[in-house]
Amino acid sequence: MHYRHEPRFPDNFMWGASSAAWQVEGATAKGGRTPAIIDLNSKKKKPFADNSIASDHYHHYKEDVALMAECGFSSYRFSLSWSRIIPNADRKVNPEGLDFYNNLIDELVKNNIAPIVTLYHYDMPCWLEEKYGGWLNRGVIEEFEYYSKVCFEHFGDRVKYWLSINEQNMQIVYGDWLGVSKGCDNWFEQKWQINHIMNLCHAKAVIACHEMVEGGKIGPVPGMVPIYPETCRPLDQIAAMNAEEFTEKIWNDTYVFGKYSNFVKNYWKNNNIDPKIMEGDEELMAQAKIDFFAVNCYRSNTAKDAPLDAEPREYLLNKDGKKGGLQFPVNPGEFALTANPYVETTDWDWEIDPGSLRYTLRYMWDHYQLPMMITENGFGMHESLGEDGKIHDQARIDFLRDNIYQVGLAIEDGCEVWGYNPWSFTDLLSTGNGMAKRYGLVYVDVTDEQINQAQDISELSLKRIRKDSFYWYSKLIKSNGKDWGRDD
Ligand code: BGP
């Protein structure tokens, strides 16, 4: 549809931004927190900084919330660090961990900013891994349920929007990159066992949220990368559907319908994969009715047919921000991904495709008829302070403007969308490139090099500096999506 009018956003639309504990908090050894597997994983990514300091949000949270309020936020999406709340296998709840999150939540509420809280964003505690060997052990399910209940009990009076597991699909698709493959010796089969365990964790959290949080709503957070067929050749269309299944649809169908689809069941059968589903598991999954989808979406992919005799090729992400480093995968018999000549790409070879956000919202609405909120979308770039001490991030403004416009169009198309929370508010660590890949509306004055060299945190400035995109976003959201800041 083309419209003759500008898109309109609902009056109570939630405008904010997004983060995750391990990427923003720092203070990994403070306040009783114990290590998480992702800490160790992030240490392997030198020369990029690990997460011991990050944006030091742990010590700057008041200032950060004040900036959110100044910007005009009505929501903020962040995650809780499991090992800050439950630091050891004895399951004792850490009062200092609770204090930190209680203070943060109080500060948000005081400023009329609705907290949207993710229970799990890639940071399995090391104690859990030591006790059970990682995600592959069903013991994790009960621990996750216990942890979720602790969170609902302590924060559920003020937090009404809950997210279960961040990008479960991406954790399974990218395994090692996000640290979930620990303890596996046959990833091909075991990833489906881990996936099943994660589905049960998600289900337990959904059920507990509905039991414990008055008026609470909970949903999963799929990482959506919509897939276009390379051509109108019918085989390419089927390849695009296969890619969609293997990267996102299998997960979304399971969350909504509470059971595995014929597509994935046949795939397991044909490949002798035993996902280790036990009696009662699917009943539990069916009981867990989600209220909404939290949608992460940054880009799109393009797929083409890959015959059985095609040469297999691994998916290699661009890990340093030098254009051209990404390698598209070829999965014989399933699909191959390929470049899209119609879109530009970022320095990390991510497609710049605002329309993909509208496509995703339309796709999700058509398939599932559930409300959605955007919990990630954004533009990662190399950035450093200019001579004037400022950040003129016009490319990010263009990206956000074009993407938010598409959200508006999706709303005009009839999709129910509750809010938009781009990644990220302040600069924070990227999953693989530390501070070298920045997303924030607010610059954090620190580099990977400085973090790596500092003997003590007091040597670092960590000053918050509003970027041009902060001012632009502020105007847009204060006008509820009317002031696009265009020159015309
Ligand atoms: C999402 C993750 C976030 C975030 C973002 C950007 O998939 O949920 O944690 O990091 O991607 O990715 P990156 O940091 O790799 O640029």
PDB file of C-alpha atoms in Angstrom, residues 300-419:
ATOM      1  CA  SER A 300      16.939  -8.661   5.535  1.00  0.00           C
ATOM      2  CA  ASN A 301      18.442 -11.637   3.723  1.00  0.00           C
ATOM      3  CA  THR A 302      17.999 -13.033   0.238  1.00  0.00           C
ATOM      4  CA  ALA A 303      17.849 -16.740  -0.541  1.00  0.00           C
ATOM      5  CA  LYS A 304      18.233 -18.915  -3.598  1.00  0.00           C
ATOM      6  CA  ASP A 305      17.983 -22.584  -4.332  1.00  0.00           C
ATOM      7  CA  ALA A 306      20.857 -24.847  -3.229  1.00  0.00           C
ATOM      8  CA  PRO A 307      20.652 -28.270  -4.921  1.00  0.00           C
ATOM      9  CA  LEU A 308      21.784 -31.392  -3.070  1.00  0.00           C
ATOM     10  CA  ASP A 309      25.098 -31.438  -4.911  1.00  0.00           C
ATOM     11  CA  ALA A 310      25.954 -27.784  -4.168  1.00  0.00           C
ATOM     12  CA  GLU A 311      29.259 -27.180  -2.389  1.00  0.00           C
ATOM     13  CA  PRO A 312      28.425 -26.488   1.292  1.00  0.00           C
ATOM     14  CA  ARG A 313      29.668 -23.213   2.740  1.00  0.00           C
ATOM     15  CA  GLU A 314      29.618 -21.993   6.298  1.00  0.00           C
ATOM     16  CA  TYR A 315      27.953 -18.740   7.379  1.00  0.00           C
ATOM     17  CA  LEU A 316      30.788 -16.441   8.462  1.00  0.00           C
ATOM     18  CA  LEU A 317      29.810 -13.157  10.062  1.00  0.00           C
ATOM     19  CA  ASN A 318      31.849 -10.044   9.440  1.00  0.00           C
ATOM     20  CA  LYS A 319      33.815  -9.842  12.671  1.00  0.00           C
ATOM     21  CA  ASP A 320      35.783  -6.626  12.270  1.00  0.00           C
ATOM     22  CA  GLY A 321      33.701  -4.048  10.420  1.00  0.00           C
ATOM     23  CA  LYS A 322      35.746  -4.104   7.243  1.00  0.00           C
ATOM     24  CA  LYS A 323      33.265  -4.334   4.394  1.00  0.00           C
ATOM     25  CA  GLY A 324      33.248  -7.615   2.518  1.00  0.00           C
ATOM     26  CA  GLY A 325      34.125  -9.899   5.452  1.00  0.00           C
ATOM     27  CA  LEU A 326      30.796 -11.714   5.538  1.00  0.00           C
ATOM     28  CA  GLN A 327      30.447 -15.090   3.853  1.00  0.00           C
ATOM     29  CA  PHE A 328      26.957 -16.235   2.878  1.00  0.00           C
ATOM     30  CA  PRO A 329      26.142 -19.854   3.671  1.00  0.00           C
ATOM     31  CA  VAL A 330      25.245 -22.614   1.246  1.00  0.00           C
ATOM     32  CA  ASN A 331      23.207 -25.404   2.835  1.00  0.00           C
ATOM     33  CA  PRO A 332      22.799 -28.066   0.145  1.00  0.00           C
ATOM     34  CA  GLY A 333      19.239 -29.252  -0.311  1.00  0.00           C
ATOM     35  CA  GLU A 334      17.889 -26.369   1.771  1.00  0.00           C
ATOM     36  CA  PHE A 335      18.914 -22.864   0.713  1.00  0.00           C
ATOM     37  CA  ALA A 336      21.800 -20.523   0.026  1.00  0.00           C
ATOM     38  CA  LEU A 337      21.912 -16.900   1.102  1.00  0.00           C
ATOM     39  CA  THR A 338      23.144 -14.316  -1.346  1.00  0.00           C
ATOM     40  CA  ALA A 339      23.688 -10.569  -1.749  1.00  0.00           C
ATOM     41  CA  ASN A 340      20.729  -8.319  -2.496  1.00  0.00           C
ATOM     42  CA  PRO A 341      21.675  -5.861  -5.274  1.00  0.00           C
ATOM     43  CA  TYR A 342      18.814  -3.531  -4.315  1.00  0.00           C
ATOM     44  CA  VAL A 343      20.097  -2.535  -0.880  1.00  0.00           C
ATOM     45  CA  GLU A 344      23.199  -0.885   0.550  1.00  0.00           C
ATOM     46  CA  THR A 345      25.101  -2.495   3.406  1.00  0.00           C
ATOM     47  CA  THR A 346      26.777  -1.315   6.623  1.00  0.00           C
ATOM     48  CA  ASP A 347      30.494  -1.714   7.323  1.00  0.00           C
ATOM     49  CA  TRP A 348      29.558  -5.069   8.851  1.00  0.00           C
ATOM     50  CA  ASP A 349      27.794  -6.119   5.624  1.00  0.00           C
ATOM     51  CA  TRP A 350      24.331  -5.876   7.171  1.00  0.00           C
ATOM     52  CA  GLU A 351      21.645  -4.973   4.641  1.00  0.00           C
ATOM     53  CA  ILE A 352      20.269  -1.461   5.115  1.00  0.00           C
ATOM     54  CA  ASP A 353      16.663  -2.218   4.324  1.00  0.00           C
ATOM     55  CA  PRO A 354      14.045  -0.235   6.255  1.00  0.00           C
ATOM     56  CA  GLY A 355      11.261  -1.977   4.336  1.00  0.00           C
ATOM     57  CA  SER A 356      12.313  -5.218   6.014  1.00  0.00           C
ATOM     58  CA  LEU A 357      10.844  -3.915   9.258  1.00  0.00           C
ATOM     59  CA  ARG A 358       7.441  -3.329   7.676  1.00  0.00           C
ATOM     60  CA  TYR A 359       7.709  -6.699   5.963  1.00  0.00           C
ATOM     61  CA  THR A 360       8.490  -8.394   9.285  1.00  0.00           C
ATOM     62  CA  LEU A 361       5.605  -6.748  11.107  1.00  0.00           C
ATOM     63  CA  ARG A 362       3.195  -7.626   8.304  1.00  0.00           C
ATOM     64  CA  TYR A 363       4.525 -11.180   8.161  1.00  0.00           C
ATOM     65  CA  MET A 364       4.246 -11.716  11.913  1.00  0.00           C
ATOM     66  CA  TRP A 365       0.794 -10.164  12.093  1.00  0.00           C
ATOM     67  CA  ASP A 366      -0.482 -12.228   9.170  1.00  0.00           C
ATOM     68  CA  HIS A 367       0.847 -15.467  10.641  1.00  0.00           C
ATOM     69  CA  TYR A 368       0.107 -15.020  14.319  1.00  0.00           C
ATOM     70  CA  GLN A 369      -2.314 -12.110  14.896  1.00  0.00           C
ATOM     71  CA  LEU A 370      -0.493 -11.114  18.059  1.00  0.00           C
ATOM     72  CA  PRO A 371       0.512  -7.609  19.117  1.00  0.00           C
ATOM     73  CA  MET A 372       4.159  -6.726  18.675  1.00  0.00           C
ATOM     74  CA  MET A 373       6.707  -4.302  20.008  1.00  0.00           C
ATOM     75  CA  ILE A 374      10.033  -3.584  18.372  1.00  0.00           C
ATOM     76  CA  THR A 375      12.726  -4.362  20.928  1.00  0.00           C
ATOM     77  CA  GLU A 376      15.753  -4.005  18.641  1.00  0.00           C
ATOM     78  CA  ASN A 377      16.544  -2.205  15.411  1.00  0.00           C
ATOM     79  CA  GLY A 378      19.480   0.102  14.830  1.00  0.00           C
ATOM     80  CA  PHE A 379      22.592   1.111  13.015  1.00  0.00           C
ATOM     81  CA  GLY A 380      26.032  -0.095  14.101  1.00  0.00           C
ATOM     82  CA  MET A 381      28.900   2.126  13.012  1.00  0.00           C
ATOM     83  CA  HIS A 382      32.480   3.166  13.728  1.00  0.00           C
ATOM     84  CA  GLU A 383      32.349   6.409  15.689  1.00  0.00           C
ATOM     85  CA  SER A 384      34.700   8.721  17.520  1.00  0.00           C
ATOM     86  CA  LEU A 385      34.326  12.221  18.882  1.00  0.00           C
ATOM     87  CA  GLY A 386      34.744  14.981  16.313  1.00  0.00           C
ATOM     88  CA  GLU A 387      36.995  18.005  16.839  1.00  0.00           C
ATOM     89  CA  ASP A 388      33.996  19.861  18.196  1.00  0.00           C
ATOM     90  CA  GLY A 389      33.595  17.155  20.850  1.00  0.00           C
ATOM     91  CA  LYS A 390      30.336  15.966  19.281  1.00  0.00           C
ATOM     92  CA  ILE A 391      28.972  13.074  17.265  1.00  0.00           C
ATOM     93  CA  HIS A 392      27.247  13.941  14.009  1.00  0.00           C
ATOM     94  CA  ASP A 393      25.652  10.621  13.198  1.00  0.00           C
ATOM     95  CA  GLN A 394      23.526  11.549  10.198  1.00  0.00           C
ATOM     96  CA  ALA A 395      23.725   7.984   8.857  1.00  0.00           C
ATOM     97  CA  ARG A 396      22.044   6.719  12.034  1.00  0.00           C
ATOM     98  CA  ILE A 397      19.383   9.429  11.846  1.00  0.00           C
ATOM     99  CA  ASP A 398      18.636   8.402   8.252  1.00  0.00           C
ATOM    100  CA  PHE A 399      18.459   4.754   9.271  1.00  0.00           C
ATOM    101  CA  LEU A 400      16.168   5.368  12.236  1.00  0.00           C
ATOM    102  CA  ARG A 401      13.930   7.770  10.330  1.00  0.00           C
ATOM    103  CA  ASP A 402      13.472   5.352   7.437  1.00  0.00           C
ATOM    104  CA  ASN A 403      12.893   2.385   9.740  1.00  0.00           C
ATOM    105  CA  ILE A 404      10.450   4.125  12.051  1.00  0.00           C
ATOM    106  CA  TYR A 405       8.544   5.386   9.023  1.00  0.00           C
ATOM    107  CA  GLN A 406       8.135   1.771   7.955  1.00  0.00           C
ATOM    108  CA  VAL A 407       6.829   0.869  11.416  1.00  0.00           C
ATOM    109  CA  GLY A 408       4.247   3.610  10.922  1.00  0.00           C
ATOM    110  CA  LEU A 409       3.312   2.185   7.532  1.00  0.00           C
ATOM    111  CA  ALA A 410       2.914  -1.282   9.058  1.00  0.00           C
ATOM    112  CA  ILE A 411       0.543   0.237  11.616  1.00  0.00           C
ATOM    113  CA  GLU A 412      -1.387   1.856   8.777  1.00  0.00           C
ATOM    114  CA  ASP A 413      -1.469  -1.581   7.135  1.00  0.00           C
ATOM    115  CA  GLY A 414      -3.315  -2.863  10.199  1.00  0.00           C
ATOM    116  CA  CYS A 415      -0.562  -4.384  12.352  1.00  0.00           C
ATOM    117  CA  GLU A 416      -0.913  -3.939  16.112  1.00  0.00           C
ATOM    118  CA  VAL A 417       2.398  -2.491  17.291  1.00  0.00           C
ATOM    119  CA  TRP A 418       2.830  -1.296  20.863  1.00  0.00           C
ATOM    120  CA  GLY A 419       6.194   0.380  20.759  1.00  0.00           C
TER     121      GLY A 419
END
